[in-house]
């Protein structure tokens, strides 16, 4: 009920926390857990965390296969992730339950139309390439004093239209990168004085990305990975991307060195690293499967600081 109240107020971050707390109580009622998971998926969806939302929808559907709201939410997530074949499958599953469900009928038609189109690639290869395309727009939304208190180092890159950017954290645009929801994402200050950041995850081996709009600074990376990879992503055909089989890194572009990130660390701990520089307000991490041939080749010739 608390989650629903926050959801009505469009306070999706607190709604997500409330639904998560409800799930942690392990009530043993499969139908109630399915509702909590579906509601949390909706909150994640509105925050732009589509993969996490999809995994919640998958878990809700497992508990209650006829839960139409979970099926609709899962289909919507697949649409945002550009998994059109999967979106069609979810729509068809829902239409078997209710053949007149308007959202599913419309989504099914849209997914079928987009399925055959050649989509423009969005992965730019390296953190350096991506950073060079970012543009800072607008004025500061979080004061530089908050960053100084946390010992966070920020690098601002002025846009073509604006040569000077005020002190602090600029509003950011991801210049069309990945999905439209990411455009304009920015760090924000919670009511309790904590910061939540947009965070970009890059998967170089598969040329894929994830974008988390609201990553609380006190949240651990492993907690996000457990939700993001509760179900294997469709591009992981070798089934290597399991939460405990992943290595995280960030790149020190100035020195051309890589630093391994401890998944047990919070976002704030990583941002406070002496060689971590936040560019354009968006922390970025690279994700690899442990001991994969690709990662060995990727790190070949580079200085890597491991845990």
PDB file of C-alpha atoms in Angstrom:
ATOM      1  CA  UNK A   1       0.000   0.000   0.000  1.00  0.00           C
ATOM      2  CA  UNK A   2       2.856   2.359   0.814  1.00  0.00           C
ATOM      3  CA  UNK A   3       4.407   1.589  -2.573  1.00  0.00           C
ATOM      4  CA  UNK A   4       1.126   2.301  -4.321  1.00  0.00           C
ATOM      5  CA  UNK A   5       0.846   5.698  -2.613  1.00  0.00           C
ATOM      6  CA  UNK A   6       4.363   6.653  -3.723  1.00  0.00           C
ATOM      7  CA  UNK A   7       3.586   5.395  -7.226  1.00  0.00           C
ATOM      8  CA  UNK A   8       0.497   7.615  -7.456  1.00  0.00           C
ATOM      9  CA  UNK A   9       2.694  10.554  -6.456  1.00  0.00           C
ATOM     10  CA  UNK A  10       5.144   9.529  -9.226  1.00  0.00           C
ATOM     11  CA  UNK A  11       7.850   9.035  -6.606  1.00  0.00           C
ATOM     12  CA  UNK A  12       9.042   5.876  -8.336  1.00  0.00           C
ATOM     13  CA  UNK A  13      12.277   5.524  -6.374  1.00  0.00           C
ATOM     14  CA  UNK A  14      10.444   5.244  -3.052  1.00  0.00           C
ATOM     15  CA  UNK A  15       7.744   3.084  -4.605  1.00  0.00           C
ATOM     16  CA  UNK A  16      10.466   0.689  -5.742  1.00  0.00           C
ATOM     17  CA  UNK A  17      11.967   0.605  -2.236  1.00  0.00           C
ATOM     18  CA  UNK A  18       8.556  -0.099  -0.672  1.00  0.00           C
ATOM     19  CA  UNK A  19       7.727  -2.948  -3.057  1.00  0.00           C
ATOM     20  CA  UNK A  20      11.210  -4.403  -2.466  1.00  0.00           C
ATOM     21  CA  UNK A  21      10.637  -4.301   1.294  1.00  0.00           C
ATOM     22  CA  UNK A  22       7.338  -6.108   0.804  1.00  0.00           C
ATOM     23  CA  UNK A  23       9.087  -8.844  -1.175  1.00  0.00           C
ATOM     24  CA  UNK A  24      11.782  -9.193   1.480  1.00  0.00           C
ATOM     25  CA  UNK A  25       9.081 -10.137   4.020  1.00  0.00           C
ATOM     26  CA  UNK A  26       8.576 -13.437   2.119  1.00  0.00           C
ATOM     27  CA  UNK A  27       4.879 -13.675   2.895  1.00  0.00           C
ATOM     28  CA  UNK A  28       4.474 -17.018   1.116  1.00  0.00           C
ATOM     29  CA  UNK A  29       1.479 -15.755  -0.883  1.00  0.00           C
ATOM     30  CA  UNK A  30       2.409 -16.312  -4.540  1.00  0.00           C
ATOM     31  CA  UNK A  31      -0.376 -14.060  -5.830  1.00  0.00           C
ATOM     32  CA  UNK A  32       0.658 -11.159  -3.582  1.00  0.00           C
ATOM     33  CA  UNK A  33       4.309 -11.604  -4.526  1.00  0.00           C
ATOM     34  CA  UNK A  34       3.311 -11.546  -8.209  1.00  0.00           C
ATOM     35  CA  UNK A  35       1.550  -8.219  -7.624  1.00  0.00           C
ATOM     36  CA  UNK A  36       4.560  -6.807  -5.753  1.00  0.00           C
ATOM     37  CA  UNK A  37       6.913  -7.894  -8.530  1.00  0.00           C
ATOM     38  CA  UNK A  38       4.666  -6.445 -11.232  1.00  0.00           C
ATOM     39  CA  UNK A  39       4.340  -3.169  -9.353  1.00  0.00           C
ATOM     40  CA  UNK A  40       8.090  -2.998  -8.809  1.00  0.00           C
ATOM     41  CA  UNK A  41       8.540  -3.677 -12.529  1.00  0.00           C
ATOM     42  CA  UNK A  42       6.310  -0.683 -13.243  1.00  0.00           C
ATOM     43  CA  UNK A  43       8.383   1.528 -10.937  1.00  0.00           C
ATOM     44  CA  UNK A  44      11.618   0.295 -12.533  1.00  0.00           C
ATOM     45  CA  UNK A  45      10.120   0.925 -15.972  1.00  0.00           C
ATOM     46  CA  UNK A  46       9.287   4.541 -15.141  1.00  0.00           C
ATOM     47  CA  UNK A  47      12.848   5.022 -13.866  1.00  0.00           C
ATOM     48  CA  UNK A  48      14.149   3.723 -17.194  1.00  0.00           C
ATOM     49  CA  UNK A  49      15.621   0.536 -15.690  1.00  0.00           C
ATOM     50  CA  UNK A  50      14.128  -1.688 -18.383  1.00  0.00           C
ATOM     51  CA  UNK A  51      16.201  -4.820 -17.858  1.00  0.00           C
ATOM     52  CA  UNK A  52      15.472  -4.839 -14.125  1.00  0.00           C
ATOM     53  CA  UNK A  53      11.788  -4.221 -14.875  1.00  0.00           C
ATOM     54  CA  UNK A  54      11.769  -7.110 -17.347  1.00  0.00           C
ATOM     55  CA  UNK A  55      13.302  -9.498 -14.832  1.00  0.00           C
ATOM     56  CA  UNK A  56      10.624  -8.583 -12.285  1.00  0.00           C
ATOM     57  CA  UNK A  57       7.920  -9.184 -14.897  1.00  0.00           C
ATOM     58  CA  UNK A  58       9.459 -12.583 -15.700  1.00  0.00           C
ATOM     59  CA  UNK A  59       9.450 -13.572 -12.023  1.00  0.00           C
ATOM     60  CA  UNK A  60       5.859 -12.350 -11.600  1.00  0.00           C
ATOM     61  CA  UNK A  61       4.740 -14.399 -14.622  1.00  0.00           C
ATOM     62  CA  UNK A  62       6.397 -17.496 -13.183  1.00  0.00           C
ATOM     63  CA  UNK A  63       4.389 -17.079  -9.978  1.00  0.00           C
ATOM     64  CA  UNK A  64       1.139 -16.304 -11.805  1.00  0.00           C
ATOM     65  CA  UNK A  65       1.227 -17.242 -15.531  1.00  0.00           C
ATOM     66  CA  UNK A  66      -2.138 -15.551 -16.235  1.00  0.00           C
ATOM     67  CA  UNK A  67      -1.190 -12.219 -14.634  1.00  0.00           C
ATOM     68  CA  UNK A  68      -1.956  -9.949 -17.593  1.00  0.00           C
ATOM     69  CA  UNK A  69      -0.352  -6.827 -16.085  1.00  0.00           C
ATOM     70  CA  UNK A  70       2.955  -8.655 -15.748  1.00  0.00           C
ATOM     71  CA  UNK A  71       2.755  -9.817 -19.361  1.00  0.00           C
ATOM     72  CA  UNK A  72       1.976  -6.304 -20.612  1.00  0.00           C
ATOM     73  CA  UNK A  73       4.842  -4.868 -18.567  1.00  0.00           C
ATOM     74  CA  UNK A  74       7.262  -7.509 -19.866  1.00  0.00           C
ATOM     75  CA  UNK A  75       6.236  -6.827 -23.456  1.00  0.00           C
ATOM     76  CA  UNK A  76       6.750  -3.088 -22.947  1.00  0.00           C
ATOM     77  CA  UNK A  77      10.236  -3.738 -21.557  1.00  0.00           C
ATOM     78  CA  UNK A  78      11.151  -5.860 -24.570  1.00  0.00           C
ATOM     79  CA  UNK A  79       9.968  -3.024 -26.813  1.00  0.00           C
ATOM     80  CA  UNK A  80      12.198  -0.522 -25.025  1.00  0.00           C
ATOM     81  CA  UNK A  81      15.119  -2.953 -25.190  1.00  0.00           C
ATOM     82  CA  UNK A  82      14.424  -3.417 -28.915  1.00  0.00           C
ATOM     83  CA  UNK A  83      13.855  -7.158 -28.450  1.00  0.00           C
ATOM     84  CA  UNK A  84      10.974  -7.158 -30.929  1.00  0.00           C
ATOM     85  CA  UNK A  85      10.763 -10.916 -31.432  1.00  0.00           C
ATOM     86  CA  UNK A  86      10.469 -11.428 -27.683  1.00  0.00           C
ATOM     87  CA  UNK A  87       7.934  -8.588 -27.433  1.00  0.00           C
ATOM     88  CA  UNK A  88       5.752 -10.333 -30.028  1.00  0.00           C
ATOM     89  CA  UNK A  89       5.955 -13.610 -28.090  1.00  0.00           C
ATOM     90  CA  UNK A  90       4.853 -11.899 -24.878  1.00  0.00           C
ATOM     91  CA  UNK A  91       2.008 -10.114 -26.678  1.00  0.00           C
ATOM     92  CA  UNK A  92       0.771 -13.368 -28.176  1.00  0.00           C
ATOM     93  CA  UNK A  93       0.909 -15.036 -24.776  1.00  0.00           C
ATOM     94  CA  UNK A  94      -1.202 -12.241 -23.314  1.00  0.00           C
ATOM     95  CA  UNK A  95      -3.664 -12.276 -26.211  1.00  0.00           C
ATOM     96  CA  UNK A  96      -4.337 -15.948 -25.512  1.00  0.00           C
ATOM     97  CA  UNK A  97      -5.625 -14.810 -22.116  1.00  0.00           C
ATOM     98  CA  UNK A  98      -7.521 -11.773 -23.425  1.00  0.00           C
ATOM     99  CA  UNK A  99      -7.720 -11.517 -27.219  1.00  0.00           C
ATOM    100  CA  UNK A 100      -9.184  -7.993 -27.038  1.00  0.00           C
ATOM    101  CA  UNK A 101      -6.582  -6.392 -24.766  1.00  0.00           C
ATOM    102  CA  UNK A 102      -6.004  -3.122 -26.630  1.00  0.00           C
ATOM    103  CA  UNK A 103      -2.441  -2.493 -25.381  1.00  0.00           C
ATOM    104  CA  UNK A 104      -1.283  -5.918 -26.497  1.00  0.00           C
ATOM    105  CA  UNK A 105      -3.005  -5.692 -29.889  1.00  0.00           C
ATOM    106  CA  UNK A 106      -1.367  -2.334 -30.616  1.00  0.00           C
ATOM    107  CA  UNK A 107       2.028  -3.377 -29.279  1.00  0.00           C
ATOM    108  CA  UNK A 108       1.952  -6.617 -31.268  1.00  0.00           C
ATOM    109  CA  UNK A 109       1.396  -4.677 -34.486  1.00  0.00           C
ATOM    110  CA  UNK A 110       4.112  -2.142 -33.683  1.00  0.00           C
ATOM    111  CA  UNK A 111       6.659  -4.848 -32.762  1.00  0.00           C
ATOM    112  CA  UNK A 112       5.929  -6.760 -35.956  1.00  0.00           C
ATOM    113  CA  UNK A 113       6.475  -3.596 -37.992  1.00  0.00           C
ATOM    114  CA  UNK A 114       9.785  -2.813 -36.302  1.00  0.00           C
ATOM    115  CA  UNK A 115      11.068  -6.378 -36.250  1.00  0.00           C
ATOM    116  CA  UNK A 116      12.203  -6.417 -39.857  1.00  0.00           C
ATOM    117  CA  UNK A 117      13.868  -3.029 -39.839  1.00  0.00           C
ATOM    118  CA  UNK A 118      17.583  -2.690 -39.608  1.00  0.00           C
ATOM    119  CA  UNK A 119      18.248  -0.805 -36.384  1.00  0.00           C
ATOM    120  CA  UNK A 120      21.105   1.589 -36.129  1.00  0.00           C
ATOM    121  CA  UNK A 121      23.872   0.309 -33.830  1.00  0.00           C
ATOM    122  CA  UNK A 122      24.356   2.239 -30.621  1.00  0.00           C
ATOM    123  CA  UNK A 123      27.506   0.793 -29.135  1.00  0.00           C
ATOM    124  CA  UNK A 124      30.555   2.989 -29.646  1.00  0.00           C
ATOM    125  CA  UNK A 125      33.240   0.490 -28.647  1.00  0.00           C
ATOM    126  CA  UNK A 126      35.012   2.134 -25.750  1.00  0.00           C
ATOM    127  CA  UNK A 127      34.340   4.478 -22.888  1.00  0.00           C
ATOM    128  CA  UNK A 128      36.592   7.052 -24.525  1.00  0.00           C
ATOM    129  CA  UNK A 129      34.579   7.077 -27.742  1.00  0.00           C
ATOM    130  CA  UNK A 130      31.317   7.381 -25.882  1.00  0.00           C
ATOM    131  CA  UNK A 131      32.573  10.178 -23.656  1.00  0.00           C
ATOM    132  CA  UNK A 132      33.653  12.212 -26.645  1.00  0.00           C
ATOM    133  CA  UNK A 133      30.058  12.287 -27.913  1.00  0.00           C
ATOM    134  CA  UNK A 134      28.477  13.409 -24.683  1.00  0.00           C
ATOM    135  CA  UNK A 135      27.352  16.997 -24.390  1.00  0.00           C
ATOM    136  CA  UNK A 136      26.666  18.987 -21.253  1.00  0.00           C
ATOM    137  CA  UNK A 137      23.599  21.136 -21.626  1.00  0.00           C
ATOM    138  CA  UNK A 138      21.841  23.584 -19.343  1.00  0.00           C
ATOM    139  CA  UNK A 139      22.882  24.825 -15.911  1.00  0.00           C
ATOM    140  CA  UNK A 140      23.987  23.153 -12.727  1.00  0.00           C
ATOM    141  CA  UNK A 141      21.396  21.001 -10.988  1.00  0.00           C
ATOM    142  CA  UNK A 142      23.534  19.757  -8.089  1.00  0.00           C
ATOM    143  CA  UNK A 143      25.985  22.075  -6.353  1.00  0.00           C
ATOM    144  CA  UNK A 144      29.702  21.378  -6.558  1.00  0.00           C
ATOM    145  CA  UNK A 145      29.878  21.499  -2.750  1.00  0.00           C
ATOM    146  CA  UNK A 146      27.976  18.189  -2.575  1.00  0.00           C
ATOM    147  CA  UNK A 147      30.582  16.603  -4.829  1.00  0.00           C
ATOM    148  CA  UNK A 148      33.488  18.099  -2.913  1.00  0.00           C
ATOM    149  CA  UNK A 149      32.077  16.732   0.342  1.00  0.00           C
ATOM    150  CA  UNK A 150      32.047  13.277  -1.235  1.00  0.00           C
ATOM    151  CA  UNK A 151      35.448  13.673  -2.913  1.00  0.00           C
ATOM    152  CA  UNK A 152      33.912  13.038  -6.341  1.00  0.00           C
ATOM    153  CA  UNK A 153      35.793  14.369  -9.343  1.00  0.00           C
ATOM    154  CA  UNK A 154      33.653  15.644 -12.184  1.00  0.00           C
ATOM    155  CA  UNK A 155      34.711  16.485 -15.731  1.00  0.00           C
ATOM    156  CA  UNK A 156      32.409  18.752 -17.709  1.00  0.00           C
ATOM    157  CA  UNK A 157      32.567  19.035 -21.473  1.00  0.00           C
ATOM    158  CA  UNK A 158      30.856  22.126 -22.915  1.00  0.00           C
ATOM    159  CA  UNK A 159      28.542  21.647 -25.870  1.00  0.00           C
ATOM    160  CA  UNK A 160      29.039  23.266 -29.249  1.00  0.00           C
ATOM    161  CA  UNK A 161      26.346  25.805 -28.448  1.00  0.00           C
ATOM    162  CA  UNK A 162      27.573  26.678 -24.960  1.00  0.00           C
ATOM    163  CA  UNK A 163      31.248  27.306 -24.344  1.00  0.00           C
ATOM    164  CA  UNK A 164      30.976  27.911 -20.617  1.00  0.00           C
ATOM    165  CA  UNK A 165      29.300  25.686 -18.065  1.00  0.00           C
ATOM    166  CA  UNK A 166      28.607  26.831 -14.528  1.00  0.00           C
ATOM    167  CA  UNK A 167      30.265  25.127 -11.548  1.00  0.00           C
ATOM    168  CA  UNK A 168      28.579  21.993 -10.318  1.00  0.00           C
ATOM    169  CA  UNK A 169      26.840  19.193 -12.131  1.00  0.00           C
ATOM    170  CA  UNK A 170      25.386  20.057 -15.520  1.00  0.00           C
ATOM    171  CA  UNK A 171      22.204  18.605 -16.881  1.00  0.00           C
ATOM    172  CA  UNK A 172      23.168  15.937 -19.371  1.00  0.00           C
ATOM    173  CA  UNK A 173      21.930  14.657 -22.647  1.00  0.00           C
ATOM    174  CA  UNK A 174      23.169  11.335 -23.972  1.00  0.00           C
ATOM    175  CA  UNK A 175      22.954  12.619 -27.537  1.00  0.00           C
ATOM    176  CA  UNK A 176      20.521   9.935 -28.622  1.00  0.00           C
ATOM    177  CA  UNK A 177      22.583   7.110 -27.155  1.00  0.00           C
ATOM    178  CA  UNK A 178      20.697   3.826 -26.609  1.00  0.00           C
ATOM    179  CA  UNK A 179      17.073   4.831 -25.946  1.00  0.00           C
ATOM    180  CA  UNK A 180      15.180   8.073 -25.796  1.00  0.00           C
ATOM    181  CA  UNK A 181      14.494   7.657 -22.091  1.00  0.00           C
ATOM    182  CA  UNK A 182      18.145   8.271 -21.326  1.00  0.00           C
ATOM    183  CA  UNK A 183      18.087  11.739 -22.869  1.00  0.00           C
ATOM    184  CA  UNK A 184      18.198  14.390 -20.187  1.00  0.00           C
ATOM    185  CA  UNK A 185      18.944  11.926 -17.368  1.00  0.00           C
ATOM    186  CA  UNK A 186      20.755  13.640 -14.522  1.00  0.00           C
ATOM    187  CA  UNK A 187      21.974  13.082 -11.003  1.00  0.00           C
ATOM    188  CA  UNK A 188      19.446  14.168  -8.399  1.00  0.00           C
ATOM    189  CA  UNK A 189      19.331  14.804  -4.676  1.00  0.00           C
ATOM    190  CA  UNK A 190      16.972  12.672  -2.598  1.00  0.00           C
ATOM    191  CA  UNK A 191      14.962  13.952   0.336  1.00  0.00           C
ATOM    192  CA  UNK A 192      17.444  12.333   2.734  1.00  0.00           C
ATOM    193  CA  UNK A 193      20.366  14.222   1.199  1.00  0.00           C
ATOM    194  CA  UNK A 194      21.698  11.300  -0.848  1.00  0.00           C
ATOM    195  CA  UNK A 195      22.540  11.353  -4.549  1.00  0.00           C
ATOM    196  CA  UNK A 196      21.129   9.020  -7.191  1.00  0.00           C
ATOM    197  CA  UNK A 197      23.027   8.831 -10.473  1.00  0.00           C
ATOM    198  CA  UNK A 198      22.361   7.700 -14.026  1.00  0.00           C
ATOM    199  CA  UNK A 199      24.857   4.864 -14.645  1.00  0.00           C
ATOM    200  CA  UNK A 200      25.849   3.316 -17.964  1.00  0.00           C
ATOM    201  CA  UNK A 201      26.897  -0.349 -18.177  1.00  0.00           C
ATOM    202  CA  UNK A 202      28.857  -1.363 -21.289  1.00  0.00           C
ATOM    203  CA  UNK A 203      29.237  -4.979 -22.465  1.00  0.00           C
ATOM    204  CA  UNK A 204      32.038  -4.770 -25.064  1.00  0.00           C
ATOM    205  CA  UNK A 205      31.997  -8.463 -25.967  1.00  0.00           C
ATOM    206  CA  UNK A 206      28.403  -8.292 -27.185  1.00  0.00           C
ATOM    207  CA  UNK A 207      28.195  -4.605 -28.143  1.00  0.00           C
ATOM    208  CA  UNK A 208      25.296  -4.132 -25.717  1.00  0.00           C
ATOM    209  CA  UNK A 209      24.498  -1.581 -23.038  1.00  0.00           C
ATOM    210  CA  UNK A 210      22.278  -1.071 -20.000  1.00  0.00           C
ATOM    211  CA  UNK A 211      21.295   2.315 -18.666  1.00  0.00           C
ATOM    212  CA  UNK A 212      20.182   2.670 -15.039  1.00  0.00           C
ATOM    213  CA  UNK A 213      18.569   6.053 -14.472  1.00  0.00           C
ATOM    214  CA  UNK A 214      18.536   6.040 -10.667  1.00  0.00           C
ATOM    215  CA  UNK A 215      21.478   4.240  -9.008  1.00  0.00           C
ATOM    216  CA  UNK A 216      21.534   5.284  -5.338  1.00  0.00           C
ATOM    217  CA  UNK A 217      25.032   6.164  -4.183  1.00  0.00           C
ATOM    218  CA  UNK A 218      24.826   3.780  -1.211  1.00  0.00           C
ATOM    219  CA  UNK A 219      23.682   0.821  -3.363  1.00  0.00           C
ATOM    220  CA  UNK A 220      26.198  -1.922  -4.134  1.00  0.00           C
ATOM    221  CA  UNK A 221      26.946  -2.975  -7.682  1.00  0.00           C
ATOM    222  CA  UNK A 222      26.236  -6.622  -6.852  1.00  0.00           C
ATOM    223  CA  UNK A 223      22.693  -5.703  -5.779  1.00  0.00           C
ATOM    224  CA  UNK A 224      22.005  -4.163  -9.177  1.00  0.00           C
ATOM    225  CA  UNK A 225      23.616  -7.085 -10.987  1.00  0.00           C
ATOM    226  CA  UNK A 226      21.450  -9.572  -9.069  1.00  0.00           C
ATOM    227  CA  UNK A 227      18.324  -7.830 -10.379  1.00  0.00           C
ATOM    228  CA  UNK A 228      19.634  -7.042 -13.868  1.00  0.00           C
ATOM    229  CA  UNK A 229      20.780 -10.623 -14.465  1.00  0.00           C
ATOM    230  CA  UNK A 230      18.125 -12.535 -12.539  1.00  0.00           C
ATOM    231  CA  UNK A 231      17.316 -13.844 -16.010  1.00  0.00           C
ATOM    232  CA  UNK A 232      19.916 -14.269 -18.737  1.00  0.00           C
ATOM    233  CA  UNK A 233      19.750 -11.557 -21.419  1.00  0.00           C
ATOM    234  CA  UNK A 234      18.781 -12.837 -24.893  1.00  0.00           C
ATOM    235  CA  UNK A 235      22.192 -11.941 -26.327  1.00  0.00           C
ATOM    236  CA  UNK A 236      24.057 -14.146 -23.811  1.00  0.00           C
ATOM    237  CA  UNK A 237      23.854 -17.370 -25.803  1.00  0.00           C
ATOM    238  CA  UNK A 238      26.740 -18.975 -23.907  1.00  0.00           C
ATOM    239  CA  UNK A 239      25.032 -18.270 -20.536  1.00  0.00           C
ATOM    240  CA  UNK A 240      28.130 -16.617 -19.074  1.00  0.00           C
ATOM    241  CA  UNK A 241      26.570 -13.431 -17.726  1.00  0.00           C
ATOM    242  CA  UNK A 242      25.552 -14.610 -14.274  1.00  0.00           C
ATOM    243  CA  UNK A 243      25.703 -12.099 -11.378  1.00  0.00           C
ATOM    244  CA  UNK A 244      28.606 -13.876  -9.657  1.00  0.00           C
ATOM    245  CA  UNK A 245      30.495 -14.524 -12.900  1.00  0.00           C
ATOM    246  CA  UNK A 246      30.993 -10.893 -13.869  1.00  0.00           C
ATOM    247  CA  UNK A 247      33.947  -8.532 -13.617  1.00  0.00           C
ATOM    248  CA  UNK A 248      33.497  -4.761 -13.555  1.00  0.00           C
ATOM    249  CA  UNK A 249      36.067  -2.181 -14.625  1.00  0.00           C
ATOM    250  CA  UNK A 250      36.441   1.517 -15.203  1.00  0.00           C
ATOM    251  CA  UNK A 251      38.933   3.185 -17.483  1.00  0.00           C
ATOM    252  CA  UNK A 252      41.413   5.883 -16.557  1.00  0.00           C
ATOM    253  CA  UNK A 253      41.523   7.582 -19.932  1.00  0.00           C
ATOM    254  CA  UNK A 254      44.334   9.968 -19.049  1.00  0.00           C
ATOM    255  CA  UNK A 255      46.721   7.146 -18.140  1.00  0.00           C
ATOM    256  CA  UNK A 256      45.101   4.574 -20.430  1.00  0.00           C
ATOM    257  CA  UNK A 257      44.764   2.130 -17.540  1.00  0.00           C
ATOM    258  CA  UNK A 258      41.950  -0.115 -16.341  1.00  0.00           C
ATOM    259  CA  UNK A 259      40.797  -0.567 -12.745  1.00  0.00           C
ATOM    260  CA  UNK A 260      38.764  -3.526 -11.552  1.00  0.00           C
ATOM    261  CA  UNK A 261      35.717  -2.647  -9.447  1.00  0.00           C
ATOM    262  CA  UNK A 262      34.711  -4.670  -6.397  1.00  0.00           C
ATOM    263  CA  UNK A 263      31.029  -5.628  -6.935  1.00  0.00           C
ATOM    264  CA  UNK A 264      30.543  -5.486  -3.163  1.00  0.00           C
ATOM    265  CA  UNK A 265      31.403  -1.786  -3.182  1.00  0.00           C
ATOM    266  CA  UNK A 266      28.785   0.927  -3.371  1.00  0.00           C
ATOM    267  CA  UNK A 267      28.585   3.382  -6.217  1.00  0.00           C
ATOM    268  CA  UNK A 268      29.897   6.109  -3.902  1.00  0.00           C
ATOM    269  CA  UNK A 269      32.978   4.051  -3.009  1.00  0.00           C
ATOM    270  CA  UNK A 270      33.792   3.658  -6.693  1.00  0.00           C
ATOM    271  CA  UNK A 271      33.183   7.325  -7.476  1.00  0.00           C
ATOM    272  CA  UNK A 272      35.561   8.264  -4.657  1.00  0.00           C
ATOM    273  CA  UNK A 273      38.439   6.290  -6.192  1.00  0.00           C
ATOM    274  CA  UNK A 274      41.397   8.588  -6.766  1.00  0.00           C
ATOM    275  CA  UNK A 275      41.445   7.804 -10.501  1.00  0.00           C
ATOM    276  CA  UNK A 276      37.708   7.829 -11.183  1.00  0.00           C
ATOM    277  CA  UNK A 277      36.483  10.885 -13.079  1.00  0.00           C
ATOM    278  CA  UNK A 278      32.765  11.281 -13.804  1.00  0.00           C
ATOM    279  CA  UNK A 279      32.254  12.636 -17.299  1.00  0.00           C
ATOM    280  CA  UNK A 280      29.137  14.625 -18.173  1.00  0.00           C
ATOM    281  CA  UNK A 281      27.384  13.476 -15.015  1.00  0.00           C
ATOM    282  CA  UNK A 282      27.200   9.794 -16.024  1.00  0.00           C
ATOM    283  CA  UNK A 283      29.352   7.178 -14.295  1.00  0.00           C
ATOM    284  CA  UNK A 284      30.300   4.368 -16.682  1.00  0.00           C
ATOM    285  CA  UNK A 285      31.478   0.806 -16.001  1.00  0.00           C
ATOM    286  CA  UNK A 286      32.540  -1.975 -18.348  1.00  0.00           C
ATOM    287  CA  UNK A 287      31.261  -5.512 -17.699  1.00  0.00           C
ATOM    288  CA  UNK A 288      32.980  -8.748 -18.736  1.00  0.00           C
ATOM    289  CA  UNK A 289      32.415 -12.436 -18.074  1.00  0.00           C
ATOM    290  CA  UNK A 290      35.167 -13.781 -15.822  1.00  0.00           C
ATOM    291  CA  UNK A 291      38.175 -15.351 -17.519  1.00  0.00           C
ATOM    292  CA  UNK A 292      36.630 -15.056 -20.957  1.00  0.00           C
ATOM    293  CA  UNK A 293      38.878 -15.201 -24.050  1.00  0.00           C
ATOM    294  CA  UNK A 294      37.405 -11.863 -25.119  1.00  0.00           C
ATOM    295  CA  UNK A 295      38.426 -10.067 -21.902  1.00  0.00           C
ATOM    296  CA  UNK A 296      41.966 -11.479 -22.132  1.00  0.00           C
ATOM    297  CA  UNK A 297      42.231 -10.113 -25.655  1.00  0.00           C
ATOM    298  CA  UNK A 298      40.597  -6.802 -24.654  1.00  0.00           C
ATOM    299  CA  UNK A 299      43.098  -6.228 -21.813  1.00  0.00           C
ATOM    300  CA  UNK A 300      46.098  -7.344 -23.831  1.00  0.00           C
ATOM    301  CA  UNK A 301      48.699  -4.593 -23.840  1.00  0.00           C
ATOM    302  CA  UNK A 302      46.841  -2.517 -21.248  1.00  0.00           C
ATOM    303  CA  UNK A 303      47.874  -1.937 -17.667  1.00  0.00           C
ATOM    304  CA  UNK A 304      45.148  -3.419 -15.489  1.00  0.00           C
ATOM    305  CA  UNK A 305      44.853  -2.783 -11.742  1.00  0.00           C
ATOM    306  CA  UNK A 306      43.077  -5.839 -10.369  1.00  0.00           C
ATOM    307  CA  UNK A 307      41.526  -6.391  -6.969  1.00  0.00           C
TER     308      UNK A 307
END
